[in-house]
Coordinates of C-alpha atoms in Angstrom, one line a residue:
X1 CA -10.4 32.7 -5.4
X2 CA -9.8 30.6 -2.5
X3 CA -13.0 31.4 -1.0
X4 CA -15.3 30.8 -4.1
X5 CA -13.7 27.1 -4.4
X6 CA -13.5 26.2 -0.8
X7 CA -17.2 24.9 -1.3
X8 CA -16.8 22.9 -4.1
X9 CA -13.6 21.9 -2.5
X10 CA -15.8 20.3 0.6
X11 CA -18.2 19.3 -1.6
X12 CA -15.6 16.9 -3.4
X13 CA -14.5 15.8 0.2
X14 CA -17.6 14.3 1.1
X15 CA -18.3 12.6 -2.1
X16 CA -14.9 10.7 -1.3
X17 CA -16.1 10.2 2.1
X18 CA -19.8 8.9 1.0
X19 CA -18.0 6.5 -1.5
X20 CA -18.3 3.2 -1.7
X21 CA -15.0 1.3 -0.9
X22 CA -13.6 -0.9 -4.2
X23 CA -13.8 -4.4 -2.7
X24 CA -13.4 -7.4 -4.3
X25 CA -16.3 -8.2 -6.2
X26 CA -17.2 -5.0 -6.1
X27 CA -15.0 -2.8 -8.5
X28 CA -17.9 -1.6 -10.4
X29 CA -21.3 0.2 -10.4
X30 CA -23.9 -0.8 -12.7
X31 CA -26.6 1.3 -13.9
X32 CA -26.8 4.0 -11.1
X33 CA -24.1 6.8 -12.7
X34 CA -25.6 9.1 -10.1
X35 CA -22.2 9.7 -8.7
X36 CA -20.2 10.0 -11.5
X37 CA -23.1 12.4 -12.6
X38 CA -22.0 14.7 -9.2
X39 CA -18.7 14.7 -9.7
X40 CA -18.4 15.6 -13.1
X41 CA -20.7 18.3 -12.8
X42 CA -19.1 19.9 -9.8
X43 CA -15.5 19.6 -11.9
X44 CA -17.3 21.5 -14.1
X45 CA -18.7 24.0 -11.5
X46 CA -15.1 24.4 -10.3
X47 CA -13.3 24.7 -14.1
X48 CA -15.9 27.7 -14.4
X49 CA -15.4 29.6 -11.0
X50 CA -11.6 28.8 -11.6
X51 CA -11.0 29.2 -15.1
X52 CA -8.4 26.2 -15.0
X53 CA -8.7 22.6 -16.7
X54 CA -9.6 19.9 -14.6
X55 CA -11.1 17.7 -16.9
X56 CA -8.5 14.8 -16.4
X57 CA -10.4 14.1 -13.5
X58 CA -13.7 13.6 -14.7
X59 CA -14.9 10.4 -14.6
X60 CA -16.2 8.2 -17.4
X61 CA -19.7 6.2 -17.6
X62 CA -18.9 3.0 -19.5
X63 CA -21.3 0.3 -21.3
X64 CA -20.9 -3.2 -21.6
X65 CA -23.4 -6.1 -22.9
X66 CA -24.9 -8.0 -20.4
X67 CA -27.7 -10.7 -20.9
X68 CA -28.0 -9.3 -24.7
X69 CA -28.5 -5.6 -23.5
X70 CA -26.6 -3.1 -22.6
X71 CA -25.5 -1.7 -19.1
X72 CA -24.0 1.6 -17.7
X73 CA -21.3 0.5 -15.2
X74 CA -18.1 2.9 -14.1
X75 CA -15.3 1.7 -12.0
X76 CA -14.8 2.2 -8.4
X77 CA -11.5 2.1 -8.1
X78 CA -11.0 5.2 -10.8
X79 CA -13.8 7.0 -9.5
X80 CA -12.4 7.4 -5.9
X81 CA -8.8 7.5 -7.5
X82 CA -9.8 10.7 -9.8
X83 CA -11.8 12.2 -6.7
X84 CA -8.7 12.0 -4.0
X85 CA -6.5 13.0 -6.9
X86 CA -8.7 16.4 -7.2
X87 CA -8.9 16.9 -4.2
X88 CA -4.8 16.5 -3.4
X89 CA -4.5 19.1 -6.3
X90 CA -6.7 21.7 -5.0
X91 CA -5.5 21.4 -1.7
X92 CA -1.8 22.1 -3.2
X93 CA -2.9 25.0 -5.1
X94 CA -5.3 26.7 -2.5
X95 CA -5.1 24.6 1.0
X96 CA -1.7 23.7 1.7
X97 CA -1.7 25.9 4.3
X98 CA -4.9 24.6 6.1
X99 CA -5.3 20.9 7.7
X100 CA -4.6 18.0 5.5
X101 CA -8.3 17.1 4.2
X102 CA -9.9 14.4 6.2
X103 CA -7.4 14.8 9.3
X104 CA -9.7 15.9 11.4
X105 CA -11.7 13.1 10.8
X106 CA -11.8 10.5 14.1
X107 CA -9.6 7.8 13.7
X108 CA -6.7 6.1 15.3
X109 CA -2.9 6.9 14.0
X110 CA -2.8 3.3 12.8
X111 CA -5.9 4.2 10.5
X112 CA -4.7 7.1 9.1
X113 CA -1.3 6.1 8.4
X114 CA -3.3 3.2 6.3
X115 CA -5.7 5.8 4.6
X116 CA -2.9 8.4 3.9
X117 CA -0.5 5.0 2.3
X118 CA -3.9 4.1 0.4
X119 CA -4.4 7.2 -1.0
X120 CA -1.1 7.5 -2.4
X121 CA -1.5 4.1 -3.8
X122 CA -4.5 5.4 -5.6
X123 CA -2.7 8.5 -6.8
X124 CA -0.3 6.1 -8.2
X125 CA -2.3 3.8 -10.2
X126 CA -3.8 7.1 -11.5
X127 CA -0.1 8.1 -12.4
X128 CA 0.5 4.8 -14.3
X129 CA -2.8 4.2 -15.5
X130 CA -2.5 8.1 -17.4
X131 CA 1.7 6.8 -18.2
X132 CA -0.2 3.9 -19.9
X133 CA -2.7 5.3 -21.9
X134 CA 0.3 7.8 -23.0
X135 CA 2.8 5.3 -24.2
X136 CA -0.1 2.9 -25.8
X137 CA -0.1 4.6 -29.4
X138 CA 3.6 4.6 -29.8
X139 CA 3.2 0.5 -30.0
X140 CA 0.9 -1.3 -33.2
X141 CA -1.7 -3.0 -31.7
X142 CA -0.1 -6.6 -32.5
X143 CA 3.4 -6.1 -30.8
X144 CA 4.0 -7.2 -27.3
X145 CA 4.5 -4.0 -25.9
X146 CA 1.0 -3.1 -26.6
X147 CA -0.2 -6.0 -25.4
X148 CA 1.1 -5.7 -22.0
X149 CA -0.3 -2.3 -21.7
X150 CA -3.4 -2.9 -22.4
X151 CA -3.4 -6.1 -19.9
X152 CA -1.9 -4.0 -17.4
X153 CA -4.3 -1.4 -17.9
X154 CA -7.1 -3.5 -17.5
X155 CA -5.6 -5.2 -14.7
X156 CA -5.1 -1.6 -12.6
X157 CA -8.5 -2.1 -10.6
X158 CA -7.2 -5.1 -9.0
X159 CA -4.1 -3.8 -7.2
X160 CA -4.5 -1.9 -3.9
X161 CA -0.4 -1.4 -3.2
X162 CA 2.8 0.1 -5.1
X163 CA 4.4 -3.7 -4.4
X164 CA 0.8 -5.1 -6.1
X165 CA 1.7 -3.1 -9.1
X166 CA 5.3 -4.3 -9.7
X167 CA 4.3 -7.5 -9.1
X168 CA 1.9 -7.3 -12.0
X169 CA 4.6 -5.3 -14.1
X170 CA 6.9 -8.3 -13.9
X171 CA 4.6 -11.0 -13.8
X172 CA 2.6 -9.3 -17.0
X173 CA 6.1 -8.4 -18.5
X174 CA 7.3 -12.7 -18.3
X175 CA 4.2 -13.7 -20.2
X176 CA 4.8 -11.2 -22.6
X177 CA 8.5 -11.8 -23.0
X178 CA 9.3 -8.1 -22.0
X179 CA 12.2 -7.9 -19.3
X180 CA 12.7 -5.9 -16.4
X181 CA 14.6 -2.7 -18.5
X182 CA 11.9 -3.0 -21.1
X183 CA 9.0 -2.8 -18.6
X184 CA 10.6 -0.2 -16.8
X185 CA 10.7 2.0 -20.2
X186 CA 7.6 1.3 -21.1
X187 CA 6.5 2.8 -18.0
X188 CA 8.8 5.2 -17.0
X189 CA 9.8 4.1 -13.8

């Protein structure tokens, strides 16, 4: 088994490697779901040769109205968050005893301490933002609960550190009127 996913395995690695970084004022792709397109289709590929479910990491192509039409946009941040988290899982459940993926990669201990604490950052904002969309239908659409999910939710492409995220949690949480115990339920921290 190992062998027949090892290429679709590399294949995810350089997607992540090709990507283009989420920077500010650019957290999303319009038009151009080329990428989205390749990675979904290679989660496929790899459900098939694998017969396991990997469909949480697909990514989504989104519309929105712009200049009275509309536009096919999907966010950065999610799209390189659902890729590393693939490829984290694979590597747990066929390479963990190979090389850390992108290791081998040239760059200085400083950089990939920063990658390594960027891509767990990721995998965390992929944590909460699934937690999220979990806890969401348990609250009516008009209660303050609710409400600060969904503005946190929304708000997820923004942070780019575990302390940006609690920061948000407790800032979102005092305009709400939710306190610290509250927010830390709703989100099972």
């Amino acid at each position: 088994m190992k062998n027949t996913i090892r290429p679709i395995y590399s294949e995810l690695q350089g997607y992540l490697s090709q990507a283009p970084e989420a920077t500010s004022g650019r957290e999303r792709i319009y038009d151009d779901t080329s990428l989205v397109d390749q990675l979904n289709s290679s989660i496929d590929e790899l459900q098939q040769v694998s017969q396991k479910d990997y469909s949480r990491y697909k990514e989504v192509i989104r519309t929105t109205e712009w200049n009275r039409s509309m536009r096919k946009y999907f966010d950065l941040l999610s799209y390189r968050s659902k890729l590393g988290g693939l490829i984290s899982r694979l590597y747990g459940e066929y390479f963990s005893d190979e090389i850390v993926p992108f290791s081998s990669m040239p760059s200085t201990v400083i950089n990939q301490h920063q990658s390594q604490n960027q891509f767990q950052s990721q995998n965390i904002i992929l944590e909460l933002h699934e937690r999220i969309i979990l806890e969401m239908p348990k609250h009516t659409e008009s209660t303050k609960e609710r409400k600060f999910l969904e503005k946190l939710k929304s708000s997820l492409s923004t942070v780019k550190s575990i302390t940006d995220i609690l920061a948000m949690a407790l800032k979102l949480g005092g305009e709400f009127g939710l306190d610290p115990v509250t927010i830390h339920k709703l989100l099972g921290l």
